[in-house]
PDB file of C-alpha atoms in Angstrom:
ATOM      1  CA  MET A   5      76.629 100.388 104.820  1.00 47.00           C
ATOM      2  CA  LYS A   6      76.516  96.706 103.964  1.00 51.00           C
ATOM      3  CA  ASN A   7      79.704  96.837 101.921  1.00 62.00           C
ATOM      4  CA  GLN A   8      81.671  99.196 103.933  1.00 64.00           C
ATOM      5  CA  LYS A   9      83.717  96.470 105.715  1.00 70.00           C
ATOM      6  CA  GLU A  10      84.509  94.891 102.231  1.00 73.00           C
ATOM      7  CA  LEU A  11      85.180  98.229 100.850  1.00 69.00           C
ATOM      8  CA  TYR A  12      87.640  99.153 103.729  1.00 70.00           C
ATOM      9  CA  LYS A  13      89.507  95.897 103.320  1.00 72.00           C
ATOM     10  CA  LYS A  14      89.922  96.247  99.678  1.00 71.00           C
ATOM     11  CA  VAL A  15      91.451  99.817  99.981  1.00 71.00           C
ATOM     12  CA  CYS A  16      93.749  98.677 102.565  1.00 69.00           C
ATOM     13  CA  GLU A  17      94.740  95.682 100.532  1.00 68.00           C
ATOM     14  CA  TYR A  18      95.231  98.022  97.494  1.00 63.00           C
ATOM     15  CA  LEU A  19      97.501 100.263  99.557  1.00 62.00           C
ATOM     16  CA  GLY A  20      99.419  97.109 100.806  1.00 61.00           C
ATOM     17  CA  CYS A  21      98.840  98.189 104.465  1.00 64.00           C
ATOM     18  CA  ASP A  22      97.834  95.961 107.613  1.00 71.00           C
ATOM     19  CA  LEU A  23      94.365  96.270 108.476  1.00 69.00           C
ATOM     20  CA  ASP A  24      95.113  97.635 112.055  1.00 75.00           C
ATOM     21  CA  SER A  25      97.818 100.031 110.746  1.00 75.00           C
ATOM     22  CA  THR A  26      97.229 103.789 111.351  1.00 78.00           C
ATOM     23  CA  PRO A  27      96.581 104.657 107.632  1.00 72.00           C
ATOM     24  CA  CYS A  28      93.996 101.964 107.498  1.00 73.00           C
ATOM     25  CA  LYS A  29      92.193 103.006 110.616  1.00 77.00           C
ATOM     26  CA  GLN A  30      92.055 106.611 109.261  1.00 77.00           C
ATOM     27  CA  ILE A  31      90.692 105.336 106.012  1.00 75.00           C
ATOM     28  CA  GLN A  32      88.125 103.221 107.876  1.00 73.00           C
ATOM     29  CA  GLU A  33      86.917 106.375 109.712  1.00 77.00           C
ATOM     30  CA  TYR A  34      86.735 108.291 106.460  1.00 75.00           C
ATOM     31  CA  LEU A  35      84.736 105.691 104.743  1.00 71.00           C
ATOM     32  CA  LYS A  36      82.196 105.569 107.436  1.00 70.00           C
ATOM     33  CA  ALA A  37      81.066 109.133 106.596  1.00 72.00           C
ATOM     34  CA  CYS A  38      81.677 108.771 102.705  1.00 76.00           C
ATOM     35  CA  ARG A  39      78.522 107.292 101.050  1.00 74.00           C
ATOM     36  CA  ASN A  40      79.808 108.414  97.757  1.00 77.00           C
ATOM     37  CA  CYS A  41      82.819 106.193  97.885  1.00 77.00           C
ATOM     38  CA  GLU A  42      80.607 103.189  98.255  1.00 75.00           C
ATOM     39  CA  VAL A  43      78.647 104.391  94.982  1.00 80.00           C
ATOM     40  CA  TYR A  44      82.000 104.843  93.315  1.00 80.00           C
ATOM     41  CA  VAL A  45      83.191 101.326  93.954  1.00 77.00           C
ATOM     42  CA  ASP A  46      79.743  99.806  92.988  1.00 80.00           C
ATOM     43  CA  LYS A  47      80.234 101.663  89.697  1.00 83.00           C
ATOM     44  CA  ILE A  48      83.741 100.311  89.190  1.00 84.00           C
ATOM     45  CA  LYS A  49      82.569  96.907  89.853  1.00 84.00           C
ATOM     46  CA  LYS A  50      79.644  97.314  87.362  1.00 84.00           C
ATOM     47  CA  THR A  51      82.041  98.722  84.617  1.00 86.00           C
ATOM     48  CA  VAL A  52      84.315  95.769  84.948  1.00 87.00           C
ATOM     49  CA  ASN A  53      81.300  93.419  84.977  1.00 84.00           C
ATOM     50  CA  ILE A  54      79.869  94.957  81.729  1.00 83.00           C
ATOM     51  CA  TYR A  55      83.095  94.416  80.007  1.00 85.00           C
ATOM     52  CA  LYS A  56      83.217  90.739  81.211  1.00 84.00           C
ATOM     53  CA  VAL A  57      79.707  89.960  79.965  1.00 80.00           C
ATOM     54  CA  ALA A  58      80.472  91.736  76.722  1.00 78.00           C
ATOM     55  CA  ASP A  59      83.801  89.678  76.430  1.00 76.00           C
ATOM     56  CA  SER A  60      82.079  86.297  76.999  1.00 72.00           C
ATOM     57  CA  CYS A  61      80.694  86.503  73.593  1.00 69.00           C
ATOM     58  CA  ASP A  62      84.086  86.082  71.881  1.00 75.00           C
ATOM     59  CA  GLN A  63      84.928  82.517  71.023  1.00 82.00           C
ATOM     60  CA  LEU A  64      87.751  81.110  68.806  1.00 91.00           C
ATOM     61  CA  PRO A  65      86.168  80.623  65.561  1.00 94.00           C
ATOM     62  CA  ASP A  66      86.288  76.786  64.438  1.00 93.00           C
ATOM     63  CA  ASP A  67      88.153  77.635  61.152  1.00 95.00           C
ATOM     64  CA  VAL A  68      90.880  79.589  62.915  1.00 96.00           C
ATOM     65  CA  CYS A  69      91.183  76.722  65.378  1.00 95.00           C
ATOM     66  CA  LYS A  70      91.608  74.222  62.490  1.00 95.00           C
ATOM     67  CA  LYS A  71      94.153  76.375  60.656  1.00 96.00           C
ATOM     68  CA  LEU A  72      96.217  76.664  63.815  1.00 97.00           C
ATOM     69  CA  PHE A  73      96.538  72.944  64.115  1.00 96.00           C
ATOM     70  CA  ILE A  74      97.553  72.654  60.496  1.00 96.00           C
ATOM     71  CA  ILE A  75     100.246  75.380  60.988  1.00 97.00           C
ATOM     72  CA  LEU A  76     101.595  73.887  64.058  1.00 96.00           C
ATOM     73  CA  ASP A  77     101.436  70.434  62.406  1.00 94.00           C
ATOM     74  CA  LEU A  78      99.738  69.021  65.465  1.00 93.00           C
ATOM     75  CA  ASN A  79      96.807  66.796  65.763  1.00 88.00           C
ATOM     76  CA  ASN A  80      93.702  68.485  67.478  1.00 85.00           C
ATOM     77  CA  SER A  81      93.169  65.654  70.084  1.00 71.00           C
ATOM     78  CA  ASP A  82      90.419  67.517  71.669  1.00 67.00           C
ATOM     79  CA  GLN A  83      87.672  65.269  70.430  1.00 57.00           C
ATOM     80  CA  PRO A  84      88.974  61.655  70.883  1.00 49.00           C
ATOM     81  CA  GLU A  85      90.350  62.391  74.514  1.00 47.00           C
ATOM     82  CA  GLU A  86      86.992  63.924  75.381  1.00 45.00           C
ATOM     83  CA  SER A  87      85.017  60.921  74.086  1.00 42.00           C
ATOM     84  CA  SER A  88      87.373  58.627  76.039  1.00 42.00           C
ATOM     85  CA  GLU A  89      86.881  60.418  79.305  1.00 42.00           C
ATOM     86  CA  LYS A  90      83.036  59.992  78.774  1.00 40.00           C
ATOM     87  CA  ASP A  91      83.699  56.131  78.723  1.00 38.00           C
TER      88      ASP A  91
ATOM     89  CA  MET F 266      95.194  77.523  89.131  1.00 67.00           C
ATOM     90  CA  GLU F 267      94.589  74.703  91.602  1.00 70.00           C
ATOM     91  CA  THR F 268      97.720  72.590  92.786  1.00 74.00           C
ATOM     92  CA  LYS F 269      96.249  69.425  91.063  1.00 74.00           C
ATOM     93  CA  ASP F 270      95.948  71.330  87.765  1.00 79.00           C
ATOM     94  CA  LEU F 271      99.304  72.804  88.272  1.00 79.00           C
ATOM     95  CA  GLN F 272     100.953  69.499  88.768  1.00 84.00           C
ATOM     96  CA  LYS F 273      99.137  68.136  85.610  1.00 87.00           C
ATOM     97  CA  GLU F 274     100.462  71.079  83.590  1.00 89.00           C
ATOM     98  CA  THR F 275     103.891  70.623  84.792  1.00 92.00           C
ATOM     99  CA  GLU F 276     103.882  67.124  83.708  1.00 93.00           C
ATOM    100  CA  LEU F 277     102.577  68.065  80.414  1.00 94.00           C
ATOM    101  CA  VAL F 278     105.053  70.798  79.810  1.00 96.00           C
ATOM    102  CA  SER F 279     108.007  68.354  80.854  1.00 96.00           C
ATOM    103  CA  LYS F 280     106.634  65.900  78.217  1.00 96.00           C
ATOM    104  CA  ALA F 281     106.266  68.651  75.613  1.00 96.00           C
ATOM    105  CA  GLN F 282     109.924  69.562  76.434  1.00 96.00           C
ATOM    106  CA  ASN F 283     110.803  66.033  75.690  1.00 95.00           C
ATOM    107  CA  GLY F 284     109.354  66.225  72.207  1.00 92.00           C
ATOM    108  CA  ASP F 285     106.011  64.572  72.952  1.00 95.00           C
ATOM    109  CA  ARG F 286     103.665  66.007  70.338  1.00 94.00           C
ATOM    110  CA  GLN F 287     100.539  65.096  72.025  1.00 94.00           C
ATOM    111  CA  ALA F 288     101.572  67.108  75.104  1.00 95.00           C
ATOM    112  CA  LEU F 289     102.199  70.032  72.880  1.00 96.00           C
ATOM    113  CA  SER F 290      98.851  69.395  71.350  1.00 96.00           C
ATOM    114  CA  ARG F 291      97.124  69.504  74.849  1.00 95.00           C
ATOM    115  CA  LEU F 292      98.907  72.692  75.761  1.00 96.00           C
ATOM    116  CA  VAL F 293      97.704  74.307  72.675  1.00 97.00           C
ATOM    117  CA  ILE F 294      94.113  73.283  73.288  1.00 95.00           C
ATOM    118  CA  GLU F 295      94.383  74.428  76.921  1.00 94.00           C
ATOM    119  CA  TYR F 296      95.401  77.825  76.074  1.00 95.00           C
ATOM    120  CA  ARG F 297      94.330  78.528  72.370  1.00 96.00           C
ATOM    121  CA  ASN F 298      90.973  80.398  73.483  1.00 95.00           C
ATOM    122  CA  ARG F 299      92.692  82.639  75.999  1.00 95.00           C
ATOM    123  CA  ILE F 300      95.522  83.524  73.603  1.00 97.00           C
ATOM    124  CA  TYR F 301      93.072  84.407  70.889  1.00 96.00           C
ATOM    125  CA  HIS F 302      90.961  86.442  73.180  1.00 94.00           C
ATOM    126  CA  LEU F 303      94.077  88.478  74.450  1.00 95.00           C
ATOM    127  CA  GLY F 304      95.025  89.156  70.905  1.00 95.00           C
ATOM    128  CA  LEU F 305      91.467  90.189  70.100  1.00 92.00           C
ATOM    129  CA  ARG F 306      91.155  92.630  73.083  1.00 91.00           C
ATOM    130  CA  LEU F 307      94.596  93.885  72.429  1.00 92.00           C
ATOM    131  CA  THR F 308      94.173  94.613  68.675  1.00 92.00           C
ATOM    132  CA  ASN F 309      90.557  94.762  68.222  1.00 89.00           C
ATOM    133  CA  SER F 310      91.266  92.906  64.955  1.00 91.00           C
ATOM    134  CA  GLU F 311      90.287  89.324  64.288  1.00 93.00           C
ATOM    135  CA  GLN F 312      93.029  89.072  61.605  1.00 95.00           C
ATOM    136  CA  ASP F 313      95.692  90.229  64.000  1.00 95.00           C
ATOM    137  CA  ALA F 314      94.339  88.006  66.856  1.00 96.00           C
ATOM    138  CA  GLU F 315      94.611  85.132  64.535  1.00 97.00           C
ATOM    139  CA  ASP F 316      98.197  86.067  63.840  1.00 97.00           C
ATOM    140  CA  ILE F 317      99.136  86.554  67.376  1.00 98.00           C
ATOM    141  CA  LEU F 318      97.629  82.967  68.108  1.00 98.00           C
ATOM    142  CA  GLN F 319      99.675  81.243  65.464  1.00 98.00           C
ATOM    143  CA  GLU F 320     102.832  83.094  66.234  1.00 98.00           C
ATOM    144  CA  THR F 321     102.436  82.607  69.936  1.00 98.00           C
ATOM    145  CA  PHE F 322     102.129  78.795  69.505  1.00 98.00           C
ATOM    146  CA  LEU F 323     104.742  78.683  67.014  1.00 98.00           C
ATOM    147  CA  ILE F 324     107.207  80.230  69.404  1.00 98.00           C
ATOM    148  CA  MET F 325     106.116  77.989  72.212  1.00 98.00           C
ATOM    149  CA  ILE F 326     106.856  74.898  70.217  1.00 97.00           C
ATOM    150  CA  ARG F 327     110.301  76.179  69.178  1.00 97.00           C
ATOM    151  CA  LYS F 328     111.227  77.425  72.496  1.00 97.00           C
ATOM    152  CA  ILE F 329     109.383  75.363  75.144  1.00 97.00           C
ATOM    153  CA  HIS F 330     112.764  73.764  75.948  1.00 95.00           C
ATOM    154  CA  GLN F 331     113.899  77.156  77.258  1.00 94.00           C
ATOM    155  CA  PHE F 332     111.109  77.265  79.722  1.00 95.00           C
ATOM    156  CA  LYS F 333     112.934  76.789  83.184  1.00 92.00           C
ATOM    157  CA  GLY F 334     109.839  76.770  85.279  1.00 89.00           C
ATOM    158  CA  LYS F 335     111.023  79.988  87.186  1.00 86.00           C
ATOM    159  CA  SER F 336     107.630  81.401  86.501  1.00 88.00           C
ATOM    160  CA  SER F 337     104.340  79.549  85.863  1.00 92.00           C
ATOM    161  CA  PHE F 338     104.013  78.246  82.216  1.00 95.00           C
ATOM    162  CA  TYR F 339     101.010  80.367  81.396  1.00 94.00           C
ATOM    163  CA  THR F 340     102.953  83.544  82.547  1.00 95.00           C
ATOM    164  CA  TRP F 341     105.765  82.575  80.143  1.00 96.00           C
ATOM    165  CA  LEU F 342     103.112  81.860  77.417  1.00 97.00           C
ATOM    166  CA  TYR F 343     101.302  84.997  78.005  1.00 97.00           C
ATOM    167  CA  ARG F 344     104.524  87.014  77.830  1.00 97.00           C
ATOM    168  CA  ILE F 345     105.184  85.633  74.475  1.00 97.00           C
ATOM    169  CA  ALA F 346     101.745  86.622  73.238  1.00 98.00           C
ATOM    170  CA  MET F 347     101.751  89.968  74.745  1.00 97.00           C
ATOM    171  CA  ASN F 348     105.150  90.928  73.058  1.00 97.00           C
ATOM    172  CA  ILE F 349     103.826  89.773  69.741  1.00 97.00           C
ATOM    173  CA  GLY F 350     100.660  91.797  70.343  1.00 96.00           C
ATOM    174  CA  LEU F 351     102.687  94.922  71.294  1.00 95.00           C
ATOM    175  CA  GLN F 352     104.852  94.593  68.393  1.00 95.00           C
ATOM    176  CA  LYS F 353     101.898  94.417  66.144  1.00 93.00           C
ATOM    177  CA  LEU F 354     100.312  97.569  67.710  1.00 91.00           C
ATOM    178  CA  LYS F 355     103.608  99.473  67.210  1.00 89.00           C
ATOM    179  CA  SER F 356     103.787  98.615  63.503  1.00 89.00           C
ATOM    180  CA  LYS F 357     100.421 100.104  62.926  1.00 81.00           C
ATOM    181  CA  PRO F 358      99.050 103.557  63.197  1.00 77.00           C
ATOM    182  CA  HIS F 359      96.574 103.853  65.948  1.00 73.00           C
ATOM    183  CA  LYS F 360      92.957 104.080  64.870  1.00 72.00           C
ATOM    184  CA  TYR F 361      92.006 106.544  67.751  1.00 70.00           C
ATOM    185  CA  GLN F 362      94.032 109.393  69.451  1.00 71.00           C
ATOM    186  CA  HIS F 363      94.914 107.861  72.813  1.00 74.00           C
ATOM    187  CA  VAL F 364      93.214 109.568  75.611  1.00 73.00           C
ATOM    188  CA  SER F 365      94.975 110.924  78.705  1.00 77.00           C
ATOM    189  CA  ILE F 366      94.407 108.707  81.730  1.00 75.00           C
ATOM    190  CA  ASP F 367      94.368 110.458  85.146  1.00 73.00           C
ATOM    191  CA  ASP F 368      93.955 109.485  88.670  1.00 70.00           C
ATOM    192  CA  PRO F 369      90.313 109.479  90.085  1.00 69.00           C
ATOM    193  CA  ASP F 370      89.426 112.855  91.736  1.00 69.00           C
ATOM    194  CA  ILE F 371      89.025 111.620  95.113  1.00 63.00           C
ATOM    195  CA  GLU F 372      87.805 115.209  96.324  1.00 65.00           C
ATOM    196  CA  LYS F 373      85.196 115.196  93.680  1.00 67.00           C
ATOM    197  CA  ILE F 374      84.059 111.675  94.473  1.00 64.00           C
ATOM    198  CA  SER F 375      83.581 112.543  98.119  1.00 62.00           C
ATOM    199  CA  SER F 376      81.968 115.938  97.751  1.00 63.00           C
ATOM    200  CA  THR F 377      79.734 115.714  94.697  1.00 63.00           C
ATOM    201  CA  ALA F 378      76.116 113.898  95.081  1.00 60.00           C
ATOM    202  CA  ALA F 379      76.517 110.553  93.325  1.00 64.00           C
ATOM    203  CA  SER F 380      73.811 108.596  91.862  1.00 69.00           C
ATOM    204  CA  GLU F 381      73.920 104.902  91.831  1.00 71.00           C
ATOM    205  CA  TRP F 382      73.535 102.698  88.782  1.00 71.00           C
ATOM    206  CA  PRO F 383      70.718 100.232  88.931  1.00 65.00           C
ATOM    207  CA  THR F 384      71.103  96.607  87.841  1.00 70.00           C
ATOM    208  CA  PHE F 385      71.782  96.625  84.101  1.00 68.00           C
ATOM    209  CA  ASP F 386      70.019  94.920  81.271  1.00 69.00           C
ATOM    210  CA  TYR F 387      72.899  92.853  80.323  1.00 68.00           C
ATOM    211  CA  GLY F 388      70.981  91.529  77.351  1.00 70.00           C
ATOM    212  CA  GLN F 389      71.723  94.955  75.520  1.00 66.00           C
ATOM    213  CA  ILE F 390      75.370  94.592  76.007  1.00 64.00           C
ATOM    214  CA  SER F 391      75.794  91.846  73.427  1.00 63.00           C
ATOM    215  CA  LYS F 392      74.118  94.003  70.949  1.00 70.00           C
ATOM    216  CA  LYS F 393      76.682  94.821  68.113  1.00 74.00           C
ATOM    217  CA  ARG F 394      76.455  98.557  68.286  1.00 77.00           C
ATOM    218  CA  PHE F 395      76.879  98.849  72.052  1.00 78.00           C
ATOM    219  CA  ARG F 396      79.617  96.256  71.873  1.00 80.00           C
ATOM    220  CA  LYS F 397      81.415  98.227  69.186  1.00 83.00           C
ATOM    221  CA  LYS F 398      81.314 101.384  71.511  1.00 84.00           C
ATOM    222  CA  LEU F 399      82.830  99.448  74.328  1.00 85.00           C
ATOM    223  CA  ASP F 400      85.622  98.345  72.302  1.00 86.00           C
ATOM    224  CA  GLU F 401      86.201 101.660  71.146  1.00 87.00           C
ATOM    225  CA  LEU F 402      86.631 102.883  74.742  1.00 88.00           C
ATOM    226  CA  VAL F 403      89.254 100.301  75.476  1.00 89.00           C
ATOM    227  CA  GLU F 404      90.944 100.885  72.226  1.00 88.00           C
ATOM    228  CA  LYS F 405      91.497 104.582  73.074  1.00 89.00           C
ATOM    229  CA  MET F 406      93.429 103.822  76.270  1.00 90.00           C
ATOM    230  CA  PRO F 407      97.015 103.945  75.903  1.00 90.00           C
ATOM    231  CA  ASP F 408      98.600 100.348  75.582  1.00 91.00           C
ATOM    232  CA  ASN F 409     100.093 100.218  79.010  1.00 91.00           C
ATOM    233  CA  TYR F 410      96.717 100.906  80.731  1.00 93.00           C
ATOM    234  CA  ARG F 411      94.886  98.638  78.245  1.00 93.00           C
ATOM    235  CA  THR F 412      97.159  95.683  78.803  1.00 96.00           C
ATOM    236  CA  VAL F 413      96.808  95.925  82.595  1.00 95.00           C
ATOM    237  CA  PHE F 414      93.054  96.092  82.284  1.00 94.00           C
ATOM    238  CA  ILE F 415      92.838  93.097  79.953  1.00 95.00           C
ATOM    239  CA  LEU F 416      95.109  90.697  82.037  1.00 96.00           C
ATOM    240  CA  ARG F 417      93.758  91.838  85.396  1.00 93.00           C
ATOM    241  CA  ASP F 418      89.932  92.459  84.781  1.00 92.00           C
ATOM    242  CA  LEU F 419      89.210  90.418  81.685  1.00 92.00           C
ATOM    243  CA  HIS F 420      91.590  87.516  82.048  1.00 93.00           C
ATOM    244  CA  GLU F 421      91.428  87.581  85.907  1.00 91.00           C
ATOM    245  CA  LEU F 422      95.196  87.130  86.411  1.00 93.00           C
ATOM    246  CA  SER F 423      96.835  88.177  89.639  1.00 91.00           C
ATOM    247  CA  THR F 424      98.563  91.408  90.160  1.00 91.00           C
ATOM    248  CA  GLU F 425     101.935  89.433  90.462  1.00 93.00           C
ATOM    249  CA  ASP F 426     101.315  87.413  87.304  1.00 94.00           C
ATOM    250  CA  THR F 427     100.347  90.648  85.342  1.00 95.00           C
ATOM    251  CA  SER F 428     103.381  92.237  86.675  1.00 96.00           C
ATOM    252  CA  LYS F 429     105.625  89.350  85.447  1.00 95.00           C
ATOM    253  CA  ILE F 430     104.139  89.277  82.237  1.00 96.00           C
ATOM    254  CA  LEU F 431     104.317  93.077  81.450  1.00 96.00           C
ATOM    255  CA  GLN F 432     107.538  93.198  83.394  1.00 95.00           C
ATOM    256  CA  ILE F 433     106.425  96.199  85.613  1.00 96.00           C
ATOM    257  CA  THR F 434     106.307  96.481  89.386  1.00 94.00           C
ATOM    258  CA  PRO F 435     103.158  95.203  91.215  1.00 92.00           C
ATOM    259  CA  SER F 436     102.579  98.804  92.370  1.00 88.00           C
ATOM    260  CA  ASN F 437     102.720 100.080  88.800  1.00 91.00           C
ATOM    261  CA  THR F 438     100.168  97.300  87.963  1.00 92.00           C
ATOM    262  CA  LYS F 439      97.776  98.486  90.573  1.00 89.00           C
ATOM    263  CA  ILE F 440      98.026 102.149  89.731  1.00 89.00           C
ATOM    264  CA  ARG F 441      97.523 101.421  85.931  1.00 91.00           C
ATOM    265  CA  LEU F 442      94.441  99.293  86.823  1.00 91.00           C
ATOM    266  CA  MET F 443      93.087 101.993  88.996  1.00 89.00           C
ATOM    267  CA  ARG F 444      93.402 104.573  86.380  1.00 90.00           C
ATOM    268  CA  ALA F 445      92.061 102.343  83.534  1.00 92.00           C
ATOM    269  CA  ARG F 446      89.037 101.380  85.617  1.00 90.00           C
ATOM    270  CA  ASN F 447      88.304 104.878  86.512  1.00 89.00           C
ATOM    271  CA  TYR F 448      88.541 106.020  82.849  1.00 90.00           C
ATOM    272  CA  LEU F 449      86.234 103.380  81.715  1.00 91.00           C
ATOM    273  CA  LYS F 450      83.606 104.152  84.373  1.00 88.00           C
ATOM    274  CA  VAL F 451      83.813 107.744  83.483  1.00 86.00           C
ATOM    275  CA  GLN F 452      83.058 106.954  79.831  1.00 87.00           C
ATOM    276  CA  LEU F 453      80.441 104.513  80.597  1.00 85.00           C
ATOM    277  CA  GLU F 454      78.343 106.934  82.588  1.00 82.00           C
ATOM    278  CA  GLY F 455      77.648 108.637  79.471  1.00 80.00           C
ATOM    279  CA  LEU F 456      77.286 105.663  77.338  1.00 79.00           C
ATOM    280  CA  VAL F 457      74.873 103.580  79.535  1.00 73.00           C
ATOM    281  CA  ALA F 458      72.357 106.539  79.774  1.00 72.00           C
ATOM    282  CA  GLU F 459      72.695 107.200  75.959  1.00 75.00           C
ATOM    283  CA  GLU F 460      72.067 103.632  75.091  1.00 67.00           C
ATOM    284  CA  GLY F 461      69.188 103.105  77.597  1.00 65.00           C
ATOM    285  CA  LEU F 462      70.849 100.521  79.674  1.00 60.00           C
ATOM    286  CA  ILE F 463      69.436 101.942  82.814  1.00 55.00           C
TER     287      ILE F 463
END
């Protein structure tokens, strides 16, 4: 299993155990024989990824941003500083 | 955050504490998207997210002199936003009945034949209908699980920072995250097939 070593490290890290501790060695032995565990972790990864992709669509709307700076009585210095950086 | 960025931010915070309006403005610019996003995920309401955004930065401006640097600035700011968000949630009736969240059934995982998920068509995910269903799944989770999932997996904060923001132990953070992820995975198994993602 190509991801088995990574999986084993993550499980040990999760448990807060040293890699060469007895519980971690037992886990390593168990995972060698557990194909489903790898599938499970892969599905968890994909689940998180789906949410991340879906989430990346959410941007702060311009009007909300403008209103924020008015309420805070601050200048939105985003634009001038960006253009001076380019110079 | 890298050391260089952290130094820059420390200087900015120090200037802001001394009343530098430009420094305050830079801090708002730095964190406005993340705070809005946090509010949006927490409440699933654009109006509430906007309120959380405004209230968070109003408090930041009012109380920045109280920030002592014991934690990182963003941990301090996130905690303000999270408290406002949670108060907002408490003041409203929940749209959905919260589901019960359990530990993954390890015995079942290892003994039942499991089929892999192939690569998803991520283009489908941004579609409104599917997105709405994803949001519903997150909204159905009790607040103490949803907050951990948002901070750890969506905002990619560390276990330590998440624990500080939510004022829970790191072990508790890990347990809640494991349960939240497992719940979402189980729910998604049905949804991805139903929506033709695979």
